[in-house]
Short mmCIF file of C-alpha atoms and ligand atoms in Angstrom, two decimals:
data_model
loop_
_atom_site.label_atom_id
_atom_site.label_comp_id
_atom_site.label_asym_id
_atom_site.label_seq_id
_atom_site.Cartn_x
_atom_site.Cartn_y
_atom_site.Cartn_z
CA MET Y 17 77.15 79.45 90.55
CA LEU Y 18 79.19 78.20 92.80
CA ASP Y 19 80.07 81.79 94.23
CA PHE Y 20 83.41 81.65 96.17
CA ARG Y 21 83.20 84.14 97.89
CA LYS Y 22 79.47 83.73 99.42
CA TYR Y 23 79.71 80.77 100.13
CA MET Y 24 83.74 81.31 101.93
CA LYS Y 25 84.77 77.65 100.66
CA THR Y 26 88.29 78.24 101.03
CA ILE Y 27 91.17 75.90 99.72
CA LYS Y 28 91.51 73.44 102.23
CA GLN Y 29 87.86 72.81 102.50
CA LEU Y 30 87.72 72.63 97.68
CA HIS Y 31 90.16 70.17 99.01
CA GLU Y 32 88.28 68.32 101.07
CA ASP Y 33 85.38 68.04 98.75
CA LEU Y 34 87.29 66.68 95.69
CA LYS Y 35 89.00 64.59 97.60
CA ASN Y 36 85.32 62.66 99.28
CA GLY Y 37 84.49 63.00 95.79
CA SER Y 38 81.33 65.64 96.45
CA LEU Y 39 82.92 67.84 94.01
CA THR Y 40 85.06 66.84 90.61
CA VAL Y 41 87.89 68.70 89.51
CA GLU Y 42 85.88 68.91 85.59
CA ALA Y 43 82.84 70.72 87.68
CA LEU Y 44 85.36 73.14 89.93
CA VAL Y 45 87.09 74.13 87.17
CA ASP Y 46 83.56 74.59 85.07
CA GLU Y 47 81.68 76.40 87.69
CA SER Y 48 84.68 79.05 87.70
CA LYS Y 49 84.88 79.42 83.90
CA LYS Y 50 81.12 80.48 83.99
CA THR Y 51 81.83 82.61 87.44
CA ILE Y 52 84.23 84.81 84.33
CA GLY Y 53 82.06 84.18 81.26
CA ASP Y 54 79.33 85.68 83.92
CA LYS Y 55 81.10 88.79 85.91
CA ASP Y 56 83.85 89.35 83.80
CA LYS Y 57 81.83 91.50 81.12
CA ASP Y 58 81.80 94.34 83.41
CA ILE Y 59 84.36 94.13 85.28
CA HIS Y 60 87.61 93.62 82.69
CA ALA Y 61 89.80 91.57 85.62
CA LEU Y 62 90.79 89.34 82.86
CA LEU Y 63 92.83 89.46 79.77
CA GLY Y 64 92.56 86.05 78.34
CA MET Y 65 92.09 82.58 79.40
CA TYR Y 66 94.77 79.88 78.64
CA SER Y 67 94.51 77.23 76.81
CA GLU Y 68 92.22 74.81 76.38
CA ASP Y 69 95.07 72.35 75.90
CA LEU Y 70 96.66 73.32 78.65
CA ILE Y 71 93.74 73.53 81.08
CA ASN Y 72 92.69 70.33 80.03
CA SER Y 73 96.35 68.89 80.84
CA GLN Y 74 95.42 69.88 83.77
CA ILE Y 75 92.90 68.62 84.51
CA GLU Y 76 93.75 65.22 83.19
CA LYS Y 77 96.79 65.77 86.09
CA ALA Y 78 94.88 66.53 88.55
CA LYS Y 79 92.42 63.93 88.46
CA GLY Y 80 96.06 61.89 87.93
CA MET Y 81 96.98 63.24 91.59
CA PHE Y 82 93.51 62.34 93.18
CA ALA Y 83 93.26 59.11 91.97
CA ASP Y 84 96.88 57.61 92.67
CA GLY Y 85 97.07 60.51 96.69
CA THR Y 86 99.68 63.04 95.29
CA ALA Y 87 97.19 65.20 95.14
CA THR Y 88 98.32 68.07 97.28
CA VAL Y 89 95.84 70.96 98.77
CA LEU Y 90 95.90 73.00 95.70
CA THR Y 91 95.56 70.36 92.69
CA GLY Y 92 92.13 70.85 90.97
CA ILE Y 93 92.17 73.76 92.51
CA PRO Y 94 91.54 77.47 89.71
CA VAL Y 95 94.12 79.81 89.72
CA VAL Y 96 94.34 83.87 88.11
CA ILE Y 97 97.65 85.11 86.61
CA LYS Y 98 99.17 88.44 86.48
CA ASP Y 99 100.18 88.82 82.91
CA ASN Y 100 103.56 89.79 83.88
CA ILE Y 101 104.32 85.93 84.45
CA LEU Y 102 105.46 83.67 82.03
CA VAL Y 103 104.12 80.64 81.05
CA LYS Y 104 105.19 78.50 78.91
CA GLY Y 105 103.08 78.49 75.58
CA GLU Y 106 101.14 81.12 76.46
CA LEU Y 107 100.55 85.16 76.05
CA ALA Y 108 102.68 87.07 78.10
CA THR Y 109 101.68 90.62 77.63
CA ALA Y 110 102.05 93.06 80.85
CA ALA Y 111 99.21 94.52 79.56
CA SER Y 112 101.76 96.13 76.66
CA LYS Y 113 101.12 96.59 73.28
CA ILE Y 114 104.24 95.81 72.64
CA LEU Y 115 104.03 92.08 73.94
CA GLU Y 116 101.07 92.32 72.62
CA ASN Y 117 101.90 88.91 70.32
CA TYR Y 118 104.29 87.71 73.06
CA HIS Y 119 103.99 83.72 74.15
CA ALA Y 120 106.17 82.75 76.79
CA THR Y 121 109.19 79.88 75.65
CA TYR Y 122 109.53 78.91 79.47
CA ASP Y 123 107.57 78.33 82.59
CA ALA Y 124 108.36 81.05 85.74
CA THR Y 125 109.80 79.36 88.90
CA VAL Y 126 106.48 79.63 90.54
CA ILE Y 127 104.47 78.84 88.12
CA LYS Y 128 106.33 75.55 87.94
CA ARG Y 129 105.56 74.79 91.31
CA LEU Y 130 101.64 75.53 91.03
CA LYS Y 131 102.28 72.69 87.26
CA GLU Y 132 103.74 70.62 90.26
CA ALA Y 133 101.36 71.04 92.99
CA GLY Y 134 98.18 70.39 90.56
CA ALA Y 135 96.99 73.80 90.40
CA ILE Y 136 94.60 74.17 87.77
CA LEU Y 137 96.10 77.58 85.50
CA ILE Y 138 93.00 79.11 84.01
CA ALA Y 139 93.43 82.54 82.99
CA ARG Y 140 95.59 85.78 82.83
CA ALA Y 141 94.58 89.04 84.97
CA ASN Y 142 94.85 92.68 83.63
CA MET Y 143 97.42 95.15 85.03
CA ASP Y 144 99.44 98.11 85.21
CA GLU Y 145 101.46 98.08 81.48
CA PHE Y 146 104.92 96.81 83.32
CA ALA Y 147 103.10 96.72 86.86
CA MET Y 148 103.53 100.61 86.31
CA GLY Y 149 100.79 102.32 88.22
CA GLY Y 150 98.16 101.69 90.88
CA SER Y 151 94.71 101.47 89.26
CA THR Y 152 95.49 99.36 86.49
CA GLU Y 153 94.45 101.91 84.63
CA ASN Y 154 97.55 102.16 82.10
CA SER Y 155 97.23 98.70 80.72
CA ALA Y 156 96.36 98.51 77.96
CA TYR Y 157 94.04 96.87 76.88
CA GLY Y 158 91.20 99.06 79.36
CA THR Y 159 90.74 99.47 82.54
CA THR Y 160 89.40 96.90 84.97
CA LYS Y 161 86.54 98.13 87.27
CA ASN Y 162 86.00 97.20 91.39
CA PRO Y 163 83.74 95.02 91.92
CA HIS Y 164 81.95 96.58 95.19
CA ASN Y 165 81.86 99.96 92.45
CA ILE Y 166 82.28 99.85 89.35
CA ASN Y 167 83.45 103.34 88.73
CA ARG Y 168 85.82 102.57 90.97
CA VAL Y 169 89.52 101.72 90.28
CA PRO Y 170 90.31 98.05 91.70
CA GLY Y 171 93.62 99.26 92.61
CA GLY Y 172 96.53 98.62 90.90
CA SER Y 173 99.03 97.35 89.85
CA SER Y 174 97.52 93.82 90.16
CA GLY Y 175 94.25 95.29 89.56
CA GLY Y 176 92.40 92.35 88.08
CA SER Y 177 94.22 89.65 89.95
CA ALA Y 178 92.70 91.14 93.43
CA ALA Y 179 89.19 92.04 91.14
CA VAL Y 180 89.29 88.67 90.32
CA ILE Y 181 88.95 87.22 93.26
CA ALA Y 182 86.46 89.98 95.14
CA TYR Y 183 83.52 88.77 92.61
CA GLY Y 184 84.41 84.98 93.04
CA GLY Y 185 86.37 84.38 89.90
CA VAL Y 186 89.00 81.66 91.66
CA PRO Y 187 89.81 81.45 95.02
CA VAL Y 188 93.72 82.38 94.46
CA SER Y 189 95.65 84.34 92.47
CA LEU Y 190 99.01 85.97 91.36
CA GLY Y 191 100.39 89.30 91.34
CA THR Y 192 103.50 90.71 91.44
CA ASP Y 193 104.44 93.69 94.02
CA THR Y 194 106.89 96.37 93.63
CA GLY Y 195 105.86 98.92 95.43
CA GLY Y 196 102.40 97.90 96.49
CA SER Y 197 100.68 96.30 94.04
CA ILE Y 198 99.76 93.05 95.40
CA ARG Y 199 98.64 94.91 98.85
CA GLN Y 200 96.76 97.89 97.21
CA PRO Y 201 94.43 95.99 94.96
CA ALA Y 202 93.94 93.49 97.53
CA SER Y 203 92.86 96.53 100.20
CA PHE Y 204 90.71 98.70 97.33
CA CYS Y 205 88.81 94.97 96.81
CA GLY Y 206 88.86 93.87 99.60
CA VAL Y 207 90.67 90.67 99.62
CA VAL Y 208 93.81 88.99 101.70
CA GLY Y 209 97.03 90.31 99.70
CA LEU Y 210 100.84 88.69 100.61
CA LYS Y 211 104.15 91.31 100.39
CA THR Y 212 106.82 87.94 100.52
CA THR Y 213 110.18 89.27 101.96
CA TYR Y 214 112.47 90.28 99.07
CA GLY Y 215 114.57 86.87 97.53
CA ASP Y 216 111.78 84.76 98.51
CA ASN Y 217 110.11 83.27 95.98
CA SER Y 218 111.65 83.31 92.43
CA ARG Y 219 111.51 86.05 90.34
CA TYR Y 220 112.74 83.51 87.53
CA GLY Y 221 110.50 83.84 84.48
CA VAL Y 222 108.71 86.97 86.11
CA MET Y 223 108.79 91.39 83.63
CA ALA Y 224 111.78 92.92 86.00
CA MET Y 225 109.84 96.14 86.94
CA GLY Y 226 112.33 96.90 89.41
CA SER Y 227 114.58 94.37 90.56
CA SER Y 228 115.25 95.10 93.10
CA LEU Y 229 111.78 95.83 94.65
CA ASP Y 230 110.08 92.25 92.81
CA GLN Y 231 108.42 90.12 94.47
CA VAL Y 232 105.60 87.80 93.44
CA GLY Y 233 102.94 86.67 95.52
CA PRO Y 234 99.30 85.39 96.66
CA PHE Y 235 95.84 87.21 96.72
CA GLY Y 236 93.31 85.06 98.31
CA LYS Y 237 89.47 85.55 100.25
CA THR Y 238 91.64 84.05 103.12
CA VAL Y 239 94.85 84.05 105.64
CA GLU Y 240 95.07 80.70 105.18
CA ASP Y 241 94.50 80.66 101.53
CA VAL Y 242 97.11 82.73 100.40
CA GLU Y 243 99.63 81.13 103.49
CA GLU Y 244 98.96 77.49 101.50
CA VAL Y 245 99.28 79.41 97.98
CA TYR Y 246 102.49 81.01 99.41
CA LYS Y 247 103.90 77.08 100.79
CA ILE Y 248 104.01 76.57 97.41
CA ILE Y 249 105.01 78.72 95.83
CA THR Y 250 108.07 79.74 98.14
CA GLY Y 251 111.81 78.52 98.25
CA ASN Y 252 115.30 78.51 96.92
CA ASP Y 253 116.18 78.97 93.50
CA PRO Y 254 119.14 78.47 91.76
CA LEU Y 255 117.73 80.37 88.45
CA ASP Y 256 117.56 83.37 90.53
CA ALA Y 257 120.35 84.76 91.75
CA THR Y 258 118.65 86.67 94.61
CA SER Y 259 117.03 84.26 95.69
CA LEU Y 260 117.54 83.50 99.31
CA PRO Y 261 119.55 80.41 100.83
CA LEU Y 262 117.35 78.34 102.81
CA GLU Y 263 119.67 78.56 105.48
CA LYS Y 264 118.52 82.32 105.36
CA ARG Y 265 115.00 81.46 106.40
CA LYS Y 266 115.19 79.76 109.50
CA HIS Y 267 113.95 82.12 112.64
CA ASP Y 268 112.76 81.40 116.17
CA GLY Y 269 109.10 80.64 115.93
CA ILE Y 270 108.56 83.58 118.61
CA PHE Y 271 106.05 86.67 118.44
CA ASN Y 272 105.38 88.06 121.72
CA LYS Y 273 102.17 89.90 120.31
CA LYS Y 274 103.87 93.14 120.30
CA ILE Y 275 102.83 95.86 117.75
CA GLY Y 276 104.36 98.74 116.32
CA VAL Y 277 102.54 101.93 114.60
CA PRO Y 278 104.32 104.94 113.45
CA ILE Y 279 101.13 107.43 114.87
CA SER Y 280 102.66 110.84 113.59
CA PHE Y 281 103.44 109.31 110.14
CA ILE Y 282 100.40 107.87 109.61
CA ASN Y 283 98.17 110.99 111.04
CA ARG Y 284 99.35 113.67 108.15
CA GLU Y 285 97.75 115.35 105.79
CA GLY Y 286 95.80 113.40 102.68
CA VAL Y 287 95.00 110.61 105.14
CA ASP Y 288 91.16 110.34 104.83
CA SER Y 289 89.82 110.86 107.91
CA GLU Y 290 87.85 107.02 107.98
CA VAL Y 291 90.75 105.03 107.09
CA LEU Y 292 92.47 106.67 110.39
CA LYS Y 293 89.25 106.22 112.12
CA ASN Y 294 89.31 102.70 110.58
CA PHE Y 295 92.87 101.66 111.18
CA ASN Y 296 92.02 103.36 114.64
CA GLU Y 297 89.71 100.88 115.93
CA SER Y 298 91.41 97.59 114.17
CA LEU Y 299 93.53 98.60 116.38
CA GLU Y 300 91.39 99.07 119.53
CA LYS Y 301 89.73 95.56 118.54
CA LEU Y 302 93.77 94.09 118.36
CA LYS Y 303 94.20 94.67 121.93
CA LYS Y 304 91.04 93.37 123.08
CA VAL Y 305 92.01 89.94 121.93
CA GLY Y 306 95.68 90.32 123.65
CA TYR Y 307 98.22 92.55 121.19
CA GLU Y 308 100.56 95.60 122.56
CA VAL Y 309 100.36 98.35 120.53
CA LYS Y 310 102.91 100.71 120.98
CA ASP Y 311 103.99 104.03 118.68
CA ILE Y 312 107.19 104.19 117.08
CA SER Y 313 109.62 106.41 115.13
CA ILE Y 314 111.15 105.54 112.03
CA ASN Y 315 112.90 109.01 110.59
CA GLN Y 316 113.17 107.94 106.80
CA LEU Y 317 109.88 106.83 105.86
CA GLU Y 318 109.21 110.85 104.76
CA LYS Y 319 112.07 109.87 102.85
CA THR Y 320 110.47 106.23 101.05
CA LEU Y 321 108.48 107.83 98.46
CA SER Y 322 111.62 109.73 97.02
CA VAL Y 323 113.91 106.77 97.43
CA TYR Y 324 111.10 104.63 95.56
CA TYR Y 325 111.14 106.85 92.88
CA ILE Y 326 114.32 107.08 91.70
CA ILE Y 327 115.24 103.68 92.88
CA MET Y 328 112.21 102.29 90.96
CA PHE Y 329 112.58 104.76 87.58
CA ALA Y 330 116.38 103.78 87.34
CA GLU Y 331 116.35 100.21 87.66
CA VAL Y 332 112.77 100.72 85.10
CA SER Y 333 114.84 101.93 82.80
CA SER Y 334 117.29 99.88 82.32
CA ASN Y 335 114.63 96.51 83.04
CA LEU Y 336 112.90 97.63 80.10
CA ALA Y 337 115.92 98.52 77.57
CA ARG Y 338 115.37 95.12 75.77
CA TYR Y 339 112.31 95.82 74.54
CA ASP Y 340 113.65 97.37 71.24
CA GLY Y 341 111.30 95.75 68.79
CA ILE Y 342 113.91 93.47 67.77
CA ARG Y 343 113.97 90.45 69.70
CA TYR Y 344 110.57 90.53 71.34
CA GLY Y 345 107.14 91.57 70.37
CA LEU Y 346 106.44 94.65 68.36
CA SER Y 347 108.07 95.72 65.56
CA HIS Y 348 107.66 99.09 63.56
CA PRO Y 349 110.68 98.63 60.87
CA GLY Y 350 112.68 102.80 61.15
CA GLU Y 351 115.39 103.45 58.70
CA THR Y 352 118.07 102.61 60.59
CA SER Y 353 118.41 100.34 64.05
CA ILE Y 354 118.22 103.30 66.21
CA ARG Y 355 114.69 104.97 63.92
CA SER Y 356 113.07 101.44 64.76
CA TYR Y 357 114.38 101.10 68.56
CA PHE Y 358 112.86 104.63 69.08
CA GLU Y 359 109.67 103.91 66.76
CA SER Y 360 108.70 100.53 68.13
CA ARG Y 361 108.63 101.52 71.72
CA THR Y 362 107.12 104.76 71.08
CA ALA Y 363 103.93 102.91 69.75
CA GLY Y 364 104.44 99.62 72.08
CA PHE Y 365 105.24 102.27 75.56
CA GLY Y 366 101.86 103.58 76.46
CA PRO Y 367 102.69 107.26 78.31
CA GLU Y 368 103.26 106.07 82.33
CA VAL Y 369 105.94 104.09 80.75
CA ARG Y 370 107.78 106.42 78.95
CA ARG Y 371 107.66 108.41 81.99
CA ARG Y 372 109.44 106.12 83.62
CA ILE Y 373 112.08 105.00 81.55
CA LEU Y 374 112.71 109.24 80.58
CA LEU Y 375 113.59 110.18 84.43
CA GLY Y 376 115.04 106.98 85.36
CA THR Y 377 117.86 107.40 82.47
CA TYR Y 378 117.94 110.84 84.40
CA VAL Y 379 118.60 110.47 87.84
CA LEU Y 380 121.10 107.34 85.65
CA SER Y 381 123.42 109.72 83.99
CA SER Y 382 126.32 110.87 84.49
CA GLY Y 383 126.51 113.95 86.70
CA TYR Y 384 122.91 113.10 88.39
CA TYR Y 385 124.12 109.77 89.40
CA ASP Y 386 125.41 110.84 92.76
CA ALA Y 387 123.14 113.49 93.15
CA TYR Y 388 119.94 110.72 92.39
CA TYR Y 389 120.47 107.00 92.59
CA ASN Y 390 123.38 107.06 95.40
CA LYS Y 391 121.77 109.64 97.66
CA ALA Y 392 118.61 107.38 97.23
CA ASN Y 393 120.49 104.03 98.36
CA ILE Y 394 122.56 105.77 100.92
CA ALA Y 395 118.72 106.80 102.44
CA ARG Y 396 117.53 102.83 101.62
CA GLU Y 397 120.38 101.18 103.59
CA LEU Y 398 119.45 104.12 107.03
CA LEU Y 399 115.85 103.32 106.26
CA LYS Y 400 116.40 99.41 106.29
CA LYS Y 401 118.98 99.93 110.24
CA GLU Y 402 115.69 101.59 111.49
CA PHE Y 403 113.81 98.70 110.13
CA GLU Y 404 116.23 96.67 112.10
CA LYS Y 405 115.75 97.99 115.54
CA VAL Y 406 112.35 98.62 115.41
CA PHE Y 407 112.65 94.81 115.20
CA GLU Y 408 114.18 94.50 118.48
CA GLU Y 409 111.06 95.81 120.12
CA VAL Y 410 108.06 95.07 118.58
CA ASP Y 411 106.85 92.02 116.16
CA ILE Y 412 105.06 93.47 113.63
CA ILE Y 413 103.83 96.74 112.20
CA ALA Y 414 101.11 98.24 111.55
CA THR Y 415 99.71 100.70 108.78
CA PRO Y 416 96.88 101.67 107.05
CA THR Y 417 97.32 99.74 104.37
CA ALA Y 418 96.18 102.48 101.38
CA PRO Y 419 95.59 106.33 102.47
CA THR Y 420 92.18 106.12 101.14
CA THR Y 421 89.15 103.69 100.02
CA ALA Y 422 89.22 103.09 95.80
CA PHE Y 423 88.89 106.10 94.14
CA ALA Y 424 86.99 107.52 90.94
CA ILE Y 425 87.79 105.77 88.00
CA GLY Y 426 89.43 108.98 85.84
CA GLU Y 427 90.16 110.57 89.54
CA LYS Y 428 94.11 110.93 89.38
CA SER Y 429 95.00 109.62 86.11
CA GLN Y 430 95.99 112.46 85.03
CA ASP Y 431 97.67 113.35 87.70
CA PRO Y 432 100.95 111.52 88.31
CA MET Y 433 102.66 112.51 92.06
CA SER Y 434 99.05 112.70 93.51
CA MET Y 435 98.70 108.34 92.31
CA TYR Y 436 101.66 108.61 93.54
CA LEU Y 437 101.39 109.82 97.22
CA ALA Y 438 98.80 106.44 97.36
CA ASP Y 439 101.33 104.01 97.64
CA ILE Y 440 103.05 106.02 100.70
CA PHE Y 441 102.37 103.17 103.07
CA THR Y 442 103.19 100.27 101.22
CA VAL Y 443 106.49 101.51 99.58
CA PRO Y 444 108.62 101.11 102.39
CA VAL Y 445 108.50 97.40 102.39
CA ASN Y 446 109.45 96.90 99.39
CA ILE Y 447 112.78 99.54 99.74
CA VAL Y 448 113.97 97.45 102.86
CA GLY Y 449 112.66 94.31 101.67
CA VAL Y 450 110.60 92.80 104.58
CA PRO Y 451 107.43 90.65 104.24
CA ALA Y 452 103.90 92.44 104.35
CA ILE Y 453 99.59 91.89 103.99
CA SER Y 454 96.78 93.44 103.64
CA ILE Y 455 93.69 92.20 105.35
CA PRO Y 456 89.99 93.85 104.94
CA SER Y 457 88.94 95.52 107.53
CA GLY Y 458 85.56 96.55 107.21
CA LYS Y 459 83.52 98.98 105.20
CA ASP Y 460 83.43 102.99 104.72
CA THR Y 461 80.22 104.74 104.11
CA SER Y 462 80.10 104.24 100.46
CA ASP Y 463 80.55 100.69 101.48
CA LEU Y 464 84.30 100.32 99.81
CA PRO Y 465 86.67 98.44 101.64
CA PHE Y 466 89.75 98.86 103.91
CA GLY Y 467 92.38 97.79 104.63
CA ILE Y 468 95.06 97.09 107.36
CA GLN Y 469 98.18 96.65 106.54
CA PHE Y 470 100.87 94.14 108.62
CA ILE Y 471 104.87 94.53 107.96
CA ALA Y 472 107.16 91.78 109.77
CA SER Y 473 110.92 91.72 109.51
CA HIS Y 474 113.07 89.60 107.05
CA GLY Y 475 111.36 86.22 106.36
CA ARG Y 476 108.78 86.40 109.88
CA GLU Y 477 105.78 85.45 107.09
CA ASP Y 478 104.28 83.38 110.05
CA ARG Y 479 104.03 86.20 112.59
CA LEU Y 480 101.78 87.97 109.29
CA PHE Y 481 99.77 84.72 109.44
CA THR Y 482 99.49 84.42 112.69
CA VAL Y 483 98.35 88.55 113.52
CA GLY Y 484 96.29 88.10 109.59
CA LYS Y 485 93.93 85.12 111.36
CA ASP Y 486 93.41 86.45 114.88
CA PHE Y 487 92.09 89.99 112.67
CA GLU Y 488 90.66 87.98 109.86
CA LYS Y 489 88.13 87.09 112.76
CA LEU Y 490 87.49 90.74 114.68
CA TYR Y 491 85.87 92.20 110.44
N1 LIG R 529 101.70 102.04 92.51
C1 LIG R 529 102.78 101.79 92.53
C2 LIG R 529 104.36 102.02 91.08
O1 LIG R 529 103.19 103.02 90.13
C3 LIG R 529 103.79 99.71 92.89
C4 LIG R 529 104.04 99.68 91.14
C5 LIG R 529 103.90 98.19 91.97
O2 LIG R 529 104.25 97.82 93.08
N2 LIG R 529 103.83 97.22 91.09
O3 LIG R 529 105.35 102.50 90.73
#
């Protein structure tokens, strides 16, 4: 069996094999299906395969592209997609009962770009319902297991997209990241995950959770693989009003290898001592290959979890109002329209989604709007300014990706506060809108992966790829 992890075949290597004919698109897709068939029974990274019609038509297209010389590096490569991204004609449930039978009526822009590049969309990834969570335990269709230890969570909310890479089902996948949902599962599953600059990837056709925070991004085994997918899905999109225009993507290309570390923010209660030790070892390794590491302080970081859990709740409550039991999916008709609305939403949404809608409605209600929502927005602006200042001094900020390695299934699911704390290092990135990447950095004494997070300023994914490729060689 072709184990993508074991053979460490990158998509560039697979591309070479496909181009020189030592591998066919059909064989690659078959191997991917076989690995999934073999492993997914235990891991449950996937909610289902895309239709044979879709897969076969993409195979034909990919073969045509190789034949006429228009193949891209993604042509013929099997890809898994998080189930909150729309693929025309296919189920897209966001792992919610309320969308159990919902079929997308159009392609998300990122999907359109993958299809144009000749990629083979193969399966839908499990996730926390509507991307709310950090473990996939909030999926209405069962928890995904961590391929490194099936008693542990894979992280979340894009847990399925990370786990399928870790077990070798496909070389690359897509997830979404609102507060860490690509980076934290990447860290827990020992793979690479990229959250791009806000506005870099179109959100058109991606089910909204927190519209000012959400970004689509790739997972892969290597930084290079993730970079290749990034190059294909990114770009301006007139269908997304927050998409960055081309002129905003220009930069000077300079990289002085200066890393800032908010030391006092990282050395805190709740951060596992093994995580800290690993992080410090990683910094030492980086110093040996020419990186300069300096202490930085960002005062507002202490407030970011509170800021996130106000802004995100507010946006969730407004974004999810559209699931009313009338226009989409599950419908429980009641005696009046308002009863239908209540009953469909109560039957369709899980407890975490309901909790967030209620809290979001509260922080937006008159009398509390100024006290919570407006204050959070002010703190957000202050944090952005502090980041801008820090990026005048350093090129990159580094933190552990998560305060712990993968926790046990069930360990935090009854305690939302401790689950929310798991996002402490990832949420500031979404609040500020900058790009960040998580890269594997070895394993703990229980053989579970660690991840390191590198953060760059707006539009400087190039720096993440450079430091990421240097870092990969150190472990
Ligand atoms: N774990 C975070 C949350 O529960 C992040 C989710 C995400 O990025 N989609 O909100």
